Amino acid sequence: MKPYVLDNLADETVDRFRALETCYDGATRDFLRQTGVESGWRCLEIGAGGGSVGLWLSETVGPGGGVTVTDIEDIRLDSALADRANVSFVRHDIVNDALPEAEFDLIHARLVLILLPERLEVLRKLVRALRPGGWLVLEDFDCGWTPVLMTPNEGDAALYETVHARFLAAMTDSGADVLWARKSFAAFVAAGLTEIASSTFGMAWRGGSVGASLHRANTSQLADQIVGGDVTREMLERFWRLLDDPAFAVGSYPLVSVRGRRPLVSVPSDRSSR
Ligand SMILES: C[S@@+](CC[C@H](N)C(=O)[O-])C[C@H]1O[C@@H](n2cnc3c(N)ncnc32)[C@H](O)[C@@H]1O
């Protein structure tokens, strides 16, 4: 397994989690509600990051339910999670560490499988960890559609696209599949899940907005990998100024949410490996 390049120890993580939670938690909660998650459910929240979704699940399932919250690092977890009696935090690597079988009513991971070269094996592991009838919900960015919507100056769209492409290349080098989200529906079918449904959420990010700050946090953290080839340090700094300029706007990463249910009767098998 390759190390996680946007590791949570870096200072930029605070801004990244704030942007993710501000921009996407509403869509995530709406999608999770469609599973019927309610009081008493046992949930697993993987790669919890700041922990806002784990906190919402904990409130939703109440004292009769429980949420196991995992991450390979717990450095940025919301301290409110620690106070919740129905939450247990486990430091856990979803690629290499074991999960209990047939345990959970709901398993959720946002922006985790996109990072992992072993994502299909992980998906099968998650299916086995569901109790029959339990729901798997995966959410990832489709990084292939982030159109520039408005620019202050000619040439700014090309600047955005050049620097952003270098960021995506750095992520790809680290093992991410930046287009995994558009393959996840088919992977749910191949894993034998039922009642599969998907929706995609996007918005405009204007310069200076919390959404635009996600690009700033990510490209600052990976600046050393981004600068080189067709991107100079001066271009990266112009890109950052663009992200602060209200005359600039770009489409957010579309968040693709997919859900599917472990069949009640038989253990699902991976049809893609036959
Ligand atoms: C992009 S962040 C997303 C955080 C959160 N899920 C959200 O959407 O706000 C990815 C998270 O996955 C965690 N992660 C990366 N590799 C992991 C692994 N192998 N097992 C568990 N968590 C992992 C990281 O530490 C990080 O917190």
CSV table of C-alpha atoms and ligand atoms in Angstrom, one decimal:
chain,number,residue,atom,x,y,z
A,1,MET,CA,0.0,0.0,0.0
A,2,LYS,CA,1.3,3.5,-0.9
A,3,PRO,CA,1.3,6.1,1.9
A,4,TYR,CA,-1.6,8.6,1.9
A,5,VAL,CA,-0.1,11.7,0.3
A,6,LEU,CA,-2.6,14.2,1.7
A,7,ASP,CA,-1.8,13.0,5.2
A,8,ASN,CA,-3.8,14.5,8.1
A,9,LEU,CA,-0.7,15.6,10.0
A,10,ALA,CA,-0.1,18.5,7.6
A,11,ASP,CA,-1.5,22.0,8.5
A,12,GLU,CA,-3.5,22.1,5.3
A,13,THR,CA,-5.8,19.3,6.7
A,14,VAL,CA,-7.8,21.7,8.8
A,15,ASP,CA,-8.8,23.7,5.7
A,16,ARG,CA,-9.4,20.6,3.7
A,17,PHE,CA,-11.8,19.0,6.2
A,18,ARG,CA,-13.6,22.4,6.8
A,19,ALA,CA,-14.2,22.7,3.0
A,20,LEU,CA,-15.3,19.1,2.6
A,21,GLU,CA,-17.7,19.3,5.6
A,22,THR,CA,-19.1,22.7,4.6
A,23,CYS,CA,-19.6,21.8,0.9
A,24,TYR,CA,-20.6,18.2,1.0
A,25,ASP,CA,-22.1,17.1,4.4
A,26,GLY,CA,-25.6,18.2,3.4
A,27,ALA,CA,-25.6,16.1,0.3
A,28,THR,CA,-24.0,13.2,2.2
A,29,ARG,CA,-26.7,13.3,4.9
A,30,ASP,CA,-29.5,13.5,2.3
A,31,PHE,CA,-28.1,10.4,0.6
A,32,LEU,CA,-27.5,8.5,3.8
A,33,ARG,CA,-31.1,9.2,5.0
A,34,GLN,CA,-32.3,7.4,1.9
A,35,THR,CA,-31.1,4.1,3.4
A,36,GLY,CA,-33.6,4.6,6.2
A,37,VAL,CA,-30.8,4.9,8.8
A,38,GLU,CA,-32.5,5.3,12.2
A,39,SER,CA,-32.3,4.6,15.9
A,40,GLY,CA,-30.6,1.4,16.8
A,41,TRP,CA,-28.5,0.9,13.7
A,42,ARG,CA,-24.9,-0.3,13.9
A,43,CYS,CA,-22.8,1.8,11.6
A,44,LEU,CA,-19.2,1.9,10.4
A,45,GLU,CA,-17.7,5.2,9.2
A,46,ILE,CA,-14.4,4.6,7.4
A,47,GLY,CA,-11.6,7.2,6.9
A,48,ALA,CA,-13.7,9.6,9.0
A,49,GLY,CA,-11.3,12.6,8.7
A,50,GLY,CA,-12.7,15.4,10.8
A,51,GLY,CA,-15.5,13.2,12.0
A,52,SER,CA,-18.6,15.3,11.1
A,53,VAL,CA,-20.4,12.4,9.3
A,54,GLY,CA,-19.6,10.0,12.2
A,55,LEU,CA,-21.1,12.6,14.6
A,56,TRP,CA,-24.3,12.9,12.6
A,57,LEU,CA,-24.6,9.1,12.4
A,58,SER,CA,-24.1,8.9,16.2
A,59,GLU,CA,-27.0,11.4,16.7
A,60,THR,CA,-29.1,9.5,14.2
A,61,VAL,CA,-28.8,6.0,15.6
A,62,GLY,CA,-29.1,7.2,19.2
A,63,PRO,CA,-28.2,5.4,22.4
A,64,GLY,CA,-29.6,2.1,21.2
A,65,GLY,CA,-27.3,2.1,18.2
A,66,GLY,CA,-23.6,2.5,17.7
A,67,VAL,CA,-21.0,4.0,15.3
A,68,THR,CA,-17.5,2.6,14.8
A,69,VAL,CA,-15.4,5.5,13.5
A,70,THR,CA,-12.1,4.6,11.8
A,71,ASP,CA,-9.2,6.3,10.3
A,72,ILE,CA,-5.5,5.5,9.8
A,73,GLU,CA,-4.9,8.8,11.7
A,74,ASP,CA,-7.0,10.4,14.4
A,75,ILE,CA,-5.2,13.7,14.7
A,76,ARG,CA,-8.0,15.9,13.3
A,77,LEU,CA,-11.0,14.1,14.8
A,78,ASP,CA,-13.8,16.4,16.2
A,79,SER,CA,-13.4,16.2,20.0
A,80,ALA,CA,-17.2,16.1,20.2
A,81,LEU,CA,-17.0,12.5,19.0
A,82,ALA,CA,-15.0,11.4,22.0
A,83,ASP,CA,-17.9,12.5,24.3
A,84,ARG,CA,-20.5,10.3,22.6
A,85,ALA,CA,-21.2,7.1,24.4
A,86,ASN,CA,-22.3,5.3,21.3
A,87,VAL,CA,-19.1,6.0,19.3
A,88,SER,CA,-16.0,4.0,19.3
A,89,PHE,CA,-12.9,5.2,17.5
A,90,VAL,CA,-10.6,2.6,16.0
A,91,ARG,CA,-7.3,3.4,14.4
A,92,HIS,CA,-7.7,1.1,11.4
A,93,ASP,CA,-6.2,0.7,7.9
A,94,ILE,CA,-9.1,-0.5,5.7
A,95,VAL,CA,-6.6,-2.1,3.3
A,96,ASN,CA,-4.6,-4.2,5.7
A,97,ASP,CA,-6.6,-4.6,8.9
A,98,ALA,CA,-9.4,-7.1,9.4
A,99,LEU,CA,-13.1,-6.2,9.7
A,100,PRO,CA,-15.8,-8.3,11.5
A,101,GLU,CA,-18.1,-10.2,9.1
A,102,ALA,CA,-21.8,-9.6,8.8
A,103,GLU,CA,-21.7,-6.9,11.5
A,104,PHE,CA,-23.0,-3.6,10.3
A,105,ASP,CA,-26.4,-2.2,9.2
A,106,LEU,CA,-24.6,0.7,7.3
A,107,ILE,CA,-21.1,1.2,6.2
A,108,HIS,CA,-20.1,4.6,4.8
A,109,ALA,CA,-16.8,6.0,3.3
A,110,ARG,CA,-16.4,9.4,1.7
A,111,LEU,CA,-13.3,10.1,-0.4
A,112,VAL,CA,-11.4,7.1,0.8
A,113,LEU,CA,-11.7,4.4,-1.9
A,114,ILE,CA,-10.7,7.0,-4.6
A,115,LEU,CA,-7.3,7.0,-2.8
A,116,LEU,CA,-6.7,3.3,-2.5
A,117,PRO,CA,-5.2,1.2,-5.3
A,118,GLU,CA,-6.8,-1.8,-3.6
A,119,ARG,CA,-10.3,-0.3,-3.8
A,120,LEU,CA,-12.0,-3.3,-5.3
A,121,GLU,CA,-10.7,-5.7,-2.7
A,122,VAL,CA,-11.7,-3.1,0.0
A,123,LEU,CA,-15.2,-2.9,-1.5
A,124,ARG,CA,-15.6,-6.7,-1.3
A,125,LYS,CA,-14.3,-6.6,2.3
A,126,LEU,CA,-16.9,-4.0,3.1
A,127,VAL,CA,-19.7,-6.1,1.6
A,128,ARG,CA,-18.7,-9.0,3.8
A,129,ALA,CA,-18.8,-6.7,6.9
A,130,LEU,CA,-22.4,-5.9,6.2
A,131,ARG,CA,-25.1,-7.9,7.9
A,132,PRO,CA,-27.6,-9.4,5.3
A,133,GLY,CA,-29.8,-6.5,4.3
A,134,GLY,CA,-27.2,-3.9,5.4
A,135,TRP,CA,-26.3,-0.9,3.2
A,136,LEU,CA,-23.0,0.1,1.7
A,137,VAL,CA,-22.7,3.8,0.8
A,138,LEU,CA,-19.5,5.1,-1.0
A,139,GLU,CA,-19.0,8.6,-2.0
A,140,ASP,CA,-16.1,9.9,-4.2
A,141,PHE,CA,-15.2,12.8,-6.4
A,142,ASP,CA,-15.3,12.5,-10.2
A,143,CYS,CA,-12.3,14.7,-10.8
A,144,GLY,CA,-12.8,14.6,-14.6
A,145,TRP,CA,-15.4,17.4,-14.7
A,146,THR,CA,-14.5,20.7,-13.0
A,147,PRO,CA,-15.3,23.3,-15.7
A,148,VAL,CA,-14.0,26.9,-15.2
A,149,LEU,CA,-17.2,29.1,-15.0
A,150,MET,CA,-15.7,32.6,-14.9
A,151,THR,CA,-12.3,34.2,-15.0
A,152,PRO,CA,-11.0,37.7,-14.4
A,153,ASN,CA,-8.5,37.6,-17.2
A,154,GLU,CA,-7.8,35.8,-20.5
A,155,GLY,CA,-5.6,32.8,-19.9
A,156,ASP,CA,-6.8,32.1,-16.4
A,157,ALA,CA,-8.8,29.1,-17.4
A,158,ALA,CA,-5.7,27.6,-19.0
A,159,LEU,CA,-3.7,28.4,-15.9
A,160,TYR,CA,-6.3,26.7,-13.7
A,161,GLU,CA,-6.5,23.6,-15.9
A,162,THR,CA,-2.7,23.2,-16.2
A,163,VAL,CA,-2.1,23.5,-12.4
A,164,HIS,CA,-5.1,21.3,-11.6
A,165,ALA,CA,-4.0,18.7,-14.0
A,166,ARG,CA,-0.6,18.5,-12.3
A,167,PHE,CA,-2.3,18.1,-8.9
A,168,LEU,CA,-4.4,15.2,-10.3
A,169,ALA,CA,-1.3,13.6,-11.8
A,170,ALA,CA,0.4,13.8,-8.4
A,171,MET,CA,-2.7,12.1,-6.9
A,172,THR,CA,-2.6,9.4,-9.6
A,173,ASP,CA,1.1,8.8,-9.0
A,174,SER,CA,0.2,8.1,-5.3
A,175,GLY,CA,-2.3,5.4,-6.3
A,176,ALA,CA,-5.5,7.4,-6.5
A,177,ASP,CA,-8.0,6.8,-9.4
A,178,VAL,CA,-9.4,10.3,-10.0
A,179,LEU,CA,-12.1,8.8,-12.2
A,180,TRP,CA,-13.0,5.9,-9.8
A,181,ALA,CA,-16.3,7.6,-8.9
A,182,ARG,CA,-17.8,6.9,-12.4
A,183,LYS,CA,-16.8,3.3,-12.1
A,184,SER,CA,-18.3,2.7,-8.6
A,185,PHE,CA,-21.8,1.9,-9.7
A,186,ALA,CA,-20.6,-1.0,-11.9
A,187,ALA,CA,-18.4,-2.2,-9.0
A,188,PHE,CA,-21.5,-2.3,-6.8
A,189,VAL,CA,-23.3,-4.5,-9.4
A,190,ALA,CA,-20.2,-6.7,-9.8
A,191,ALA,CA,-20.0,-7.2,-6.0
A,192,GLY,CA,-23.6,-8.6,-6.0
A,193,LEU,CA,-25.3,-5.7,-4.1
A,194,THR,CA,-29.0,-5.0,-4.7
A,195,GLU,CA,-31.2,-1.9,-4.7
A,196,ILE,CA,-28.3,0.0,-6.1
A,197,ALA,CA,-28.9,3.8,-6.6
A,198,SER,CA,-26.6,6.7,-7.3
A,199,SER,CA,-26.8,10.5,-7.3
A,200,THR,CA,-24.3,13.2,-8.0
A,201,PHE,CA,-24.0,16.6,-6.3
A,202,GLY,CA,-22.1,19.7,-7.5
A,203,MET,CA,-22.0,23.4,-7.0
A,204,ALA,CA,-20.1,26.5,-8.2
A,205,TRP,CA,-17.0,27.5,-6.2
A,206,ARG,CA,-16.2,31.2,-6.4
A,207,GLY,CA,-12.8,32.6,-5.7
A,208,GLY,CA,-12.5,33.3,-2.0
A,209,SER,CA,-15.1,30.7,-1.0
A,210,VAL,CA,-14.6,27.8,1.3
A,211,GLY,CA,-15.0,25.5,-1.7
A,212,ALA,CA,-12.1,27.2,-3.5
A,213,SER,CA,-10.0,26.8,-0.4
A,214,LEU,CA,-10.1,23.0,-0.9
A,215,HIS,CA,-7.9,23.5,-4.1
A,216,ARG,CA,-5.7,25.9,-2.1
A,217,ALA,CA,-5.2,23.3,0.7
A,218,ASN,CA,-4.5,20.4,-1.6
A,219,THR,CA,-2.1,22.2,-4.0
A,220,SER,CA,-0.2,23.8,-1.0
A,221,GLN,CA,0.3,20.4,0.5
A,222,LEU,CA,1.5,18.9,-2.8
A,223,ALA,CA,3.3,22.0,-4.0
A,224,ASP,CA,6.7,20.2,-4.3
A,225,GLN,CA,5.1,17.6,-6.6
A,226,ILE,CA,3.2,20.1,-8.6
A,227,VAL,CA,6.0,22.5,-9.5
A,228,GLY,CA,8.1,21.1,-12.3
A,229,GLY,CA,7.5,20.4,-16.0
A,230,ASP,CA,4.9,22.8,-17.3
A,231,VAL,CA,4.1,24.4,-13.9
A,232,THR,CA,6.5,27.0,-12.4
A,233,ARG,CA,6.3,28.3,-8.8
A,234,GLU,CA,5.1,31.6,-10.2
A,235,MET,CA,2.2,29.9,-12.0
A,236,LEU,CA,1.3,28.0,-8.8
A,237,GLU,CA,1.2,31.4,-6.9
A,238,ARG,CA,-0.9,32.9,-9.7
A,239,PHE,CA,-3.3,29.9,-9.3
A,240,TRP,CA,-3.6,30.6,-5.6
A,241,ARG,CA,-4.4,34.3,-6.2
A,242,LEU,CA,-7.1,33.2,-8.7
A,243,LEU,CA,-8.6,31.0,-6.0
A,244,ASP,CA,-9.0,34.1,-3.8
A,245,ASP,CA,-10.5,36.3,-6.6
A,246,PRO,CA,-14.3,36.6,-6.6
A,247,ALA,CA,-14.1,37.2,-10.4
A,248,PHE,CA,-13.1,33.5,-10.7
A,249,ALA,CA,-15.5,30.6,-10.4
A,250,VAL,CA,-15.1,26.9,-11.1
A,251,GLY,CA,-17.4,23.8,-10.9
A,252,SER,CA,-16.8,21.9,-7.7
A,253,TYR,CA,-15.7,18.3,-7.8
A,254,PRO,CA,-18.9,16.3,-8.4
A,255,LEU,CA,-19.6,14.1,-5.4
A,256,VAL,CA,-20.9,10.7,-6.7
A,257,SER,CA,-22.8,8.9,-4.0
A,258,VAL,CA,-23.6,5.2,-4.6
A,259,ARG,CA,-25.6,2.9,-2.3
A,260,GLY,CA,-26.4,-0.8,-2.4
A,261,ARG,CA,-27.7,-3.5,-0.1
A,262,ARG,CA,-26.2,-6.8,0.8
A,263,PRO,CA,-28.8,-9.5,-0.3
A,264,LEU,CA,-30.8,-11.0,2.5
A,265,VAL,CA,-30.3,-14.5,1.4
A,266,SER,CA,-26.9,-15.4,-0.1
A,267,VAL,CA,-23.4,-14.0,0.4
A,268,PRO,CA,-22.6,-11.8,-2.6
A,269,SER,CA,-19.8,-12.9,-4.9
A,270,ASP,CA,-17.6,-10.9,-7.2
A,271,ARG,CA,-19.0,-11.5,-10.7
A,272,SER,CA,-16.2,-9.5,-12.3
A,273,SER,CA,-13.6,-12.1,-11.2
A,274,ARG,CA,-15.3,-15.1,-12.9
B,1,LIG,C1,-10.0,13.0,1.7
B,1,LIG,S1,-10.0,12.6,3.4
B,1,LIG,C2,-11.8,12.4,3.6
B,1,LIG,C3,-12.2,12.5,5.1
B,1,LIG,C4,-13.7,12.4,5.3
B,1,LIG,N1,-14.2,11.0,5.0
B,1,LIG,C5,-14.5,13.4,4.6
B,1,LIG,O1,-15.0,13.1,3.5
B,1,LIG,O2,-14.6,14.5,5.1
B,1,LIG,C6,-9.5,10.8,3.4
B,1,LIG,C7,-9.5,10.2,4.7
B,1,LIG,O3,-9.2,8.8,4.6
B,1,LIG,C8,-8.2,8.4,5.5
B,1,LIG,N2,-7.5,7.2,4.9
B,1,LIG,C9,-6.6,7.2,3.9
B,1,LIG,N3,-6.2,5.9,3.7
B,1,LIG,C10,-6.9,5.1,4.6
B,1,LIG,C11,-6.9,3.7,4.9
B,1,LIG,N4,-6.1,2.9,4.2
B,1,LIG,N5,-7.7,3.3,5.9
B,1,LIG,C12,-8.5,4.1,6.6
B,1,LIG,N6,-8.5,5.5,6.4
B,1,LIG,C13,-7.7,6.0,5.4
B,1,LIG,C14,-7.3,9.6,5.6
B,1,LIG,O4,-6.5,9.6,6.8
B,1,LIG,C15,-8.3,10.8,5.6
B,1,LIG,O5,-8.8,11.1,6.9
